[in-house]
mmCIF file of C-alpha atoms in Angstrom:
data_model
loop_
_atom_site.group_PDB
_atom_site.id
_atom_site.type_symbol
_atom_site.label_atom_id
_atom_site.label_comp_id
_atom_site.label_asym_id
_atom_site.label_seq_id
_atom_site.Cartn_x
_atom_site.Cartn_y
_atom_site.Cartn_z
ATOM 1 C CA MET A 220 140.693 126.962 175.481
ATOM 2 C CA THR A 221 142.466 129.009 172.795
ATOM 3 C CA THR A 222 140.948 129.103 169.082
ATOM 4 C CA ARG A 223 143.617 128.803 166.516
ATOM 5 C CA ARG A 224 143.445 132.142 163.968
ATOM 6 C CA ARG A 225 143.476 131.169 160.507
ATOM 7 C CA SER A 226 146.832 133.289 158.482
ATOM 8 C CA PRO A 227 145.700 136.185 156.651
ATOM 9 C CA SER A 228 147.766 134.581 153.723
ATOM 10 C CA ARG A 229 146.393 131.271 153.935
ATOM 11 C CA PRO A 230 143.551 130.932 151.351
ATOM 12 C CA ARG A 231 140.264 129.784 152.445
ATOM 13 C CA PRO A 232 139.176 126.046 151.683
ATOM 14 C CA ALA A 233 136.192 127.579 149.272
ATOM 15 C CA ALA A 234 139.121 129.717 147.695
ATOM 16 C CA THR A 235 141.129 126.613 147.226
ATOM 17 C CA VAL A 236 138.406 124.559 145.777
ATOM 18 C CA GLY A 237 137.270 127.028 143.341
ATOM 19 C CA ARG A 238 140.741 127.733 142.258
ATOM 20 C CA VAL A 239 141.333 124.047 141.327
ATOM 21 C CA LEU A 240 137.926 123.847 139.588
ATOM 22 C CA LEU A 241 138.489 126.611 137.494
ATOM 23 C CA ILE A 242 142.272 125.515 136.847
ATOM 24 C CA ALA A 243 140.597 122.166 135.920
ATOM 25 C CA VAL A 244 138.355 123.515 133.436
ATOM 26 C CA ALA A 245 140.786 125.615 131.655
ATOM 27 C CA LEU A 246 143.049 122.587 130.977
ATOM 28 C CA LEU A 247 139.612 120.442 130.048
ATOM 29 C CA VAL A 248 138.829 123.723 127.532
ATOM 30 C CA ALA A 249 142.928 123.866 126.551
ATOM 31 C CA ILE A 250 143.493 120.414 126.224
ATOM 32 C CA GLY A 251 140.381 118.669 125.390
ATOM 33 C CA PRO A 252 140.405 119.097 121.835
ATOM 34 C CA VAL A 253 143.746 118.251 121.411
ATOM 35 C CA LEU A 254 143.432 114.837 123.025
ATOM 36 C CA TYR A 255 139.785 114.014 121.245
ATOM 37 C CA GLY A 256 142.038 114.856 117.726
ATOM 38 C CA PHE A 257 144.768 112.487 118.977
ATOM 39 C CA ILE A 258 142.675 109.754 119.694
ATOM 40 C CA LEU A 259 140.679 110.198 116.306
ATOM 41 C CA SER A 260 143.851 110.018 114.680
ATOM 42 C CA VAL A 261 144.808 106.557 115.897
ATOM 43 C CA ARG A 262 141.699 105.165 115.326
ATOM 44 C CA PRO A 263 140.427 103.320 111.544
ATOM 45 C CA TYR A 264 138.590 105.647 109.619
ATOM 46 C CA SER A 265 135.482 103.253 109.691
ATOM 47 C CA SER A 266 135.813 102.970 113.621
ATOM 48 C CA ILE A 267 135.254 106.812 113.326
ATOM 49 C CA VAL A 268 132.337 106.191 111.517
ATOM 50 C CA GLN A 269 130.579 104.161 113.377
ATOM 51 C CA GLU A 270 131.406 105.455 117.163
ATOM 52 C CA PRO A 271 132.473 109.216 116.969
ATOM 53 C CA LEU A 272 132.549 109.724 120.143
ATOM 54 C CA ASN A 273 134.338 106.859 121.690
ATOM 55 C CA LEU A 274 137.069 108.337 123.682
ATOM 56 C CA ILE A 275 138.328 105.225 125.071
ATOM 57 C CA PRO A 276 139.744 102.749 121.786
ATOM 58 C CA SER A 277 140.878 99.445 122.410
ATOM 59 C CA PHE A 278 144.266 98.286 121.995
ATOM 60 C CA ASP A 279 143.680 96.129 118.801
ATOM 61 C CA GLU A 280 141.875 98.710 116.995
ATOM 62 C CA LEU A 281 144.860 101.318 117.458
ATOM 63 C CA ASP A 282 145.996 102.610 114.182
ATOM 64 C CA PHE A 283 149.085 105.010 113.119
ATOM 65 C CA SER A 284 148.939 105.054 109.394
ATOM 66 C CA GLY A 285 147.835 107.835 109.163
ATOM 67 C CA TYR A 286 150.802 109.828 110.431
ATOM 68 C CA THR A 287 152.759 107.453 107.630
ATOM 69 C CA THR A 288 150.240 108.517 105.205
ATOM 70 C CA ALA A 289 150.742 111.903 105.750
ATOM 71 C CA MET A 290 154.018 112.021 106.068
ATOM 72 C CA LEU A 291 155.202 109.878 103.161
ATOM 73 C CA ASP A 292 155.928 111.231 99.294
ATOM 74 C CA PRO A 293 153.494 111.280 97.010
ATOM 75 C CA ASP A 294 155.259 108.201 94.973
ATOM 76 C CA GLN A 295 155.032 106.542 98.462
ATOM 77 C CA GLY A 296 151.318 106.827 98.657
ATOM 78 C CA GLY A 297 151.440 109.665 101.333
ATOM 79 C CA PHE A 298 150.776 113.517 101.059
ATOM 80 C CA GLY A 299 154.461 114.951 101.428
ATOM 81 C CA LEU A 300 153.994 116.430 104.814
ATOM 82 C CA GLY A 301 157.427 115.188 105.788
ATOM 83 C CA ARG A 302 159.113 116.763 103.360
ATOM 84 C CA PHE A 303 156.934 120.074 103.862
ATOM 85 C CA VAL A 304 157.646 119.879 107.844
ATOM 86 C CA ILE A 305 161.882 119.851 106.467
ATOM 87 C CA ASN A 306 161.151 122.885 104.791
ATOM 88 C CA SER A 307 159.723 124.930 107.455
ATOM 89 C CA LEU A 308 162.331 123.965 109.589
ATOM 90 C CA LEU A 309 164.959 125.254 107.194
ATOM 91 C CA VAL A 310 163.154 128.591 106.552
ATOM 92 C CA GLY A 311 162.173 128.794 110.347
ATOM 93 C CA LEU A 312 165.798 128.284 112.041
ATOM 94 C CA GLY A 313 167.508 130.455 108.849
ATOM 95 C CA THR A 314 164.839 133.341 109.781
ATOM 96 C CA VAL A 315 165.450 132.891 113.581
ATOM 97 C CA VAL A 316 169.401 133.024 113.404
ATOM 98 C CA LEU A 317 169.479 136.165 110.988
ATOM 99 C CA SER A 318 166.518 137.942 112.205
ATOM 100 C CA VAL A 319 167.716 137.940 115.733
ATOM 101 C CA LEU A 320 171.129 138.336 114.905
ATOM 102 C CA VAL A 321 170.157 141.454 113.612
ATOM 103 C CA SER A 322 167.654 142.923 116.151
ATOM 104 C CA ILE A 323 170.594 142.427 118.649
ATOM 105 C CA LEU A 324 172.099 145.245 117.225
ATOM 106 C CA GLY A 325 169.476 147.096 116.066
ATOM 107 C CA ALA A 326 167.584 146.794 119.330
ATOM 108 C CA TYR A 327 170.715 147.580 121.544
ATOM 109 C CA ALA A 328 171.042 150.723 119.057
ATOM 110 C CA ALA A 329 167.404 151.529 119.731
ATOM 111 C CA ALA A 330 167.636 151.168 124.000
ATOM 112 C CA ARG A 331 171.494 152.799 124.668
ATOM 113 C CA LEU A 332 172.179 155.263 121.707
ATOM 114 C CA ARG A 333 170.914 158.993 122.352
ATOM 115 C CA TYR A 334 170.374 160.843 119.430
ATOM 116 C CA ARG A 335 167.504 163.165 117.540
ATOM 117 C CA GLY A 336 164.410 161.594 116.688
ATOM 118 C CA ARG A 337 164.810 158.137 118.866
ATOM 119 C CA ARG A 338 161.244 158.136 120.010
ATOM 120 C CA GLY A 339 159.938 158.596 116.627
ATOM 121 C CA MET A 340 162.330 155.789 115.411
ATOM 122 C CA ASN A 341 161.260 153.478 118.045
ATOM 123 C CA ALA A 342 157.804 153.866 116.510
ATOM 124 C CA ILE A 343 158.648 153.775 112.938
ATOM 125 C CA ILE A 344 159.789 149.948 113.983
ATOM 126 C CA LEU A 345 156.848 149.342 115.341
ATOM 127 C CA ALA A 346 154.223 150.483 112.888
ATOM 128 C CA VAL A 347 156.202 148.482 110.484
ATOM 129 C CA TYR A 348 155.174 145.120 112.106
ATOM 130 C CA LEU A 349 151.879 146.449 112.229
ATOM 131 C CA PHE A 350 151.065 146.744 108.628
ATOM 132 C CA PRO A 351 148.997 144.125 107.302
ATOM 133 C CA GLY A 352 150.829 141.457 105.101
ATOM 134 C CA ILE A 353 148.287 141.973 102.011
ATOM 135 C CA VAL A 354 150.092 145.376 101.985
ATOM 136 C CA LEU A 355 153.846 144.638 101.701
ATOM 137 C CA SER A 356 152.881 141.788 99.531
ATOM 138 C CA VAL A 357 153.389 143.574 96.626
ATOM 139 C CA PRO A 358 156.348 145.138 97.012
ATOM 140 C CA LEU A 359 157.788 142.011 98.483
ATOM 141 C CA PHE A 360 156.777 140.165 95.116
ATOM 142 C CA VAL A 361 157.883 143.175 92.729
ATOM 143 C CA LEU A 362 161.678 142.768 94.960
ATOM 144 C CA LEU A 363 161.925 138.837 94.677
ATOM 145 C CA ALA A 364 160.843 138.448 91.006
ATOM 146 C CA ARG A 365 163.123 141.077 90.102
ATOM 147 C CA ALA A 366 165.927 139.207 92.136
ATOM 148 C CA GLY A 367 164.325 135.715 90.499
ATOM 149 C CA LEU A 368 163.816 134.522 93.995
ATOM 150 C CA THR A 369 159.952 133.730 93.271
ATOM 151 C CA GLY A 370 159.419 130.481 94.111
ATOM 152 C CA SER A 371 162.167 129.531 95.799
ATOM 153 C CA LEU A 372 162.764 128.831 99.966
ATOM 154 C CA VAL A 373 165.315 131.564 99.515
ATOM 155 C CA GLY A 374 162.951 134.542 98.723
ATOM 156 C CA LEU A 375 160.294 133.256 101.569
ATOM 157 C CA PHE A 376 163.700 133.180 104.113
ATOM 158 C CA LEU A 377 164.222 136.882 102.697
ATOM 159 C CA VAL A 378 160.607 137.895 103.281
ATOM 160 C CA TYR A 379 160.254 136.265 106.669
ATOM 161 C CA VAL A 380 163.271 138.017 107.605
ATOM 162 C CA ALA A 381 162.245 141.437 106.843
ATOM 163 C CA THR A 382 158.797 141.005 108.508
ATOM 164 C CA THR A 383 160.038 139.426 112.107
ATOM 165 C CA VAL A 384 163.365 142.264 112.243
ATOM 166 C CA PRO A 385 160.642 145.089 113.507
ATOM 167 C CA VAL A 386 158.934 143.046 116.075
ATOM 168 C CA SER A 387 162.422 141.077 117.127
ATOM 169 C CA ILE A 388 163.900 144.874 117.774
ATOM 170 C CA TYR A 389 160.785 146.099 119.246
ATOM 171 C CA MET A 390 161.008 142.881 121.649
ATOM 172 C CA LEU A 391 164.769 142.759 122.535
ATOM 173 C CA ARG A 392 164.673 147.052 123.093
ATOM 174 C CA ASN A 393 162.633 146.359 126.002
ATOM 175 C CA TYR A 394 164.841 143.954 127.166
ATOM 176 C CA PHE A 395 167.945 145.987 127.143
ATOM 177 C CA GLN A 396 166.348 148.882 128.636
ATOM 178 C CA ALA A 397 165.842 146.592 131.533
ATOM 179 C CA LEU A 398 169.583 146.016 131.907
ATOM 180 C CA PRO A 399 171.423 148.103 134.891
ATOM 181 C CA GLU A 400 173.559 150.557 132.573
ATOM 182 C CA SER A 401 175.943 149.964 135.538
ATOM 183 C CA VAL A 402 177.126 146.691 134.496
ATOM 184 C CA GLU A 403 178.186 147.936 130.818
ATOM 185 C CA GLU A 404 179.810 151.065 132.358
ATOM 186 C CA ALA A 405 181.828 149.051 134.613
ATOM 187 C CA ALA A 406 182.587 146.500 131.409
ATOM 188 C CA ILE A 407 183.840 149.644 129.567
ATOM 189 C CA VAL A 408 186.152 150.949 132.467
ATOM 190 C CA ASP A 409 188.028 147.431 132.271
ATOM 191 C CA GLY A 410 188.555 148.075 128.813
ATOM 192 C CA ALA A 411 185.943 146.038 127.163
ATOM 193 C CA SER A 412 185.008 147.226 123.400
ATOM 194 C CA LEU A 413 181.325 147.624 122.530
ATOM 195 C CA PRO A 414 181.778 144.208 120.144
ATOM 196 C CA GLN A 415 183.150 142.700 123.694
ATOM 197 C CA MET A 416 180.549 143.963 125.885
ATOM 198 C CA LEU A 417 178.146 142.970 123.695
ATOM 199 C CA ARG A 418 178.963 139.567 123.416
ATOM 200 C CA SER A 419 180.452 138.894 127.304
ATOM 201 C CA VAL A 420 178.614 140.877 129.327
ATOM 202 C CA VAL A 421 174.771 142.094 127.512
ATOM 203 C CA LEU A 422 173.800 138.973 125.779
ATOM 204 C CA PRO A 423 174.777 136.417 128.700
ATOM 205 C CA ILE A 424 172.517 138.541 130.980
ATOM 206 C CA ALA A 425 169.619 139.418 128.229
ATOM 207 C CA LEU A 426 169.854 135.522 127.186
ATOM 208 C CA PRO A 427 166.235 134.534 128.116
ATOM 209 C CA GLY A 428 164.939 137.897 126.727
ATOM 210 C CA VAL A 429 166.848 136.591 123.121
ATOM 211 C CA VAL A 430 165.274 132.980 123.321
ATOM 212 C CA ALA A 431 162.177 134.193 123.798
ATOM 213 C CA THR A 432 162.223 136.494 121.196
ATOM 214 C CA SER A 433 163.767 133.378 118.739
ATOM 215 C CA ILE A 434 160.825 131.133 119.824
ATOM 216 C CA TYR A 435 158.501 133.715 118.912
ATOM 217 C CA VAL A 436 160.229 134.583 115.360
ATOM 218 C CA PHE A 437 160.387 130.842 115.038
ATOM 219 C CA MET A 438 156.337 130.624 115.681
ATOM 220 C CA ILE A 439 155.939 133.424 113.130
ATOM 221 C CA ALA A 440 157.897 131.386 110.142
ATOM 222 C CA TRP A 441 156.449 128.058 111.223
ATOM 223 C CA ASN A 442 152.791 128.965 111.031
ATOM 224 C CA GLU A 443 152.269 131.379 108.345
ATOM 225 C CA TYR A 444 150.584 130.749 105.288
ATOM 226 C CA PHE A 445 150.130 133.848 103.429
ATOM 227 C CA TYR A 446 153.304 134.306 101.972
ATOM 228 C CA ALA A 447 154.282 130.861 101.774
ATOM 229 C CA LEU A 448 151.014 130.645 99.592
ATOM 230 C CA LEU A 449 151.783 133.724 97.486
ATOM 231 C CA PHE A 450 155.666 132.872 96.847
ATOM 232 C CA LEU A 451 155.576 129.203 96.549
ATOM 233 C CA VAL A 452 152.025 128.015 95.325
ATOM 234 C CA ARG A 453 153.718 126.816 91.895
ATOM 235 C CA ASP A 454 156.288 124.923 93.121
ATOM 236 C CA ARG A 455 155.002 121.680 95.306
ATOM 237 C CA SER A 456 158.498 120.677 96.042
ATOM 238 C CA GLN A 457 159.151 123.938 97.970
ATOM 239 C CA TRP A 458 155.483 124.177 100.162
ATOM 240 C CA THR A 459 156.151 124.619 103.712
ATOM 241 C CA ALA A 460 154.006 122.755 105.995
ATOM 242 C CA PRO A 461 150.995 125.046 106.824
ATOM 243 C CA LEU A 462 150.811 124.778 102.676
ATOM 244 C CA GLY A 463 150.328 120.633 102.855
ATOM 245 C CA ILE A 464 148.117 120.975 105.855
ATOM 246 C CA SER A 465 145.882 123.011 103.807
ATOM 247 C CA GLN A 466 146.189 120.392 100.840
ATOM 248 C CA LEU A 467 144.743 117.844 103.456
ATOM 249 C CA ALA A 468 141.430 119.892 104.115
ATOM 250 C CA ASP A 469 140.153 118.753 101.128
ATOM 251 C CA PHE A 470 137.041 116.526 101.165
ATOM 252 C CA ASN A 471 138.634 113.454 99.678
ATOM 253 C CA VAL A 472 141.185 113.110 102.307
ATOM 254 C CA PRO A 473 140.568 110.734 105.501
ATOM 255 C CA VAL A 474 139.672 112.740 108.791
ATOM 256 C CA THR A 475 142.212 110.575 110.359
ATOM 257 C CA VAL A 476 145.054 111.747 107.735
ATOM 258 C CA LEU A 477 144.160 115.425 108.386
ATOM 259 C CA LEU A 478 144.190 115.120 112.021
ATOM 260 C CA SER A 479 147.280 113.166 112.309
ATOM 261 C CA GLY A 480 149.301 115.601 109.644
ATOM 262 C CA SER A 481 148.016 118.511 111.999
ATOM 263 C CA ILE A 482 149.257 116.771 115.452
ATOM 264 C CA ALA A 483 152.599 115.744 113.535
ATOM 265 C CA VAL A 484 153.054 119.070 112.512
ATOM 266 C CA THR A 485 152.236 120.785 116.404
ATOM 267 C CA ILE A 486 155.070 118.518 117.454
ATOM 268 C CA PRO A 487 158.291 120.498 117.125
ATOM 269 C CA ILE A 488 156.761 123.552 118.531
ATOM 270 C CA VAL A 489 155.771 121.726 121.518
ATOM 271 C CA ILE A 490 159.267 120.354 121.640
ATOM 272 C CA LEU A 491 160.892 123.472 121.441
ATOM 273 C CA PHE A 492 158.448 124.989 123.786
ATOM 274 C CA PHE A 493 159.605 122.353 126.802
ATOM 275 C CA LEU A 494 162.892 122.502 125.929
ATOM 276 C CA ALA A 495 163.416 126.521 125.899
ATOM 277 C CA GLN A 496 160.541 127.017 128.888
ATOM 278 C CA ARG A 497 162.686 128.189 131.512
ATOM 279 C CA TYR A 498 164.341 130.453 129.092
ATOM 280 C CA LEU A 499 160.762 131.643 127.827
ATOM 281 C CA VAL A 500 158.944 132.413 131.129
ATOM 282 C CA GLU A 501 162.359 134.269 132.342
ATOM 283 C CA GLY A 502 162.414 136.217 129.126
ATOM 284 C CA LEU A 503 158.573 137.267 129.256
ATOM 285 C CA THR A 504 158.464 138.614 132.438
ATOM 286 C CA ALA A 505 162.306 140.164 131.884
ATOM 287 C CA GLY A 506 161.127 143.241 129.752
ATOM 288 C CA ALA A 507 158.559 144.212 131.691
ATOM 289 C CA GLU A 508 160.462 144.680 135.106
ATOM 290 C CA LYS A 509 162.596 148.222 135.038
#
């Protein structure tokens, strides 16, 4: 009678169970607070005070008024978060377009061109991004004040572009360095100019890296609070989503409205992640391959 041998690559049952338990605990820790916050956001405030740990609310007590109160304008009885979300979308999308467009050209030059001081220039690009925001706030404020752009979304947009271009160049440079130069040489031999080669050869191959960088830049612009507070605090109509969320942290605001606004602001990032998930995963791994 022959005994069946276990394949060396096949995991042991105990290891499989341990892996499943570890993943379950990680999901509970990551998703649990968000799920609990969503449950609280759809319950009446009086019910939360009486039974804060009730995780299964009845269908009759579901109340979505916290979302409408958070999103509606103040003249409609709300806190104006809807307008702030639109402002953040405009600034974030504009930052992605200009920052990534400039960074593609700069990153390709940093990855392919050979010139004296190349390594030092790459280090300077990274060092600019590592500067604390408070260090750059004074010169940026002076420049925008002289240009008359303080208190406007245009000025905040320019600040975000200036602060995200260095990290975008640094990320895209790694992706371009991972691309085979033989493909570019073949395109040049076929008579393609540099702009044609970038548009038709390099960018389609580096698309996952470009998408991953775009998502990262958008998240920076979407979540940024310090510069938005510095440049937009005087004009409430120009506020972005982080400033709007900060006003909901007041003690006079019901916790249901605070949680509803926080979840509503998170939804665009979640949708963007799921739409670009494939490109994001490919882009995060492509830059590490040589």
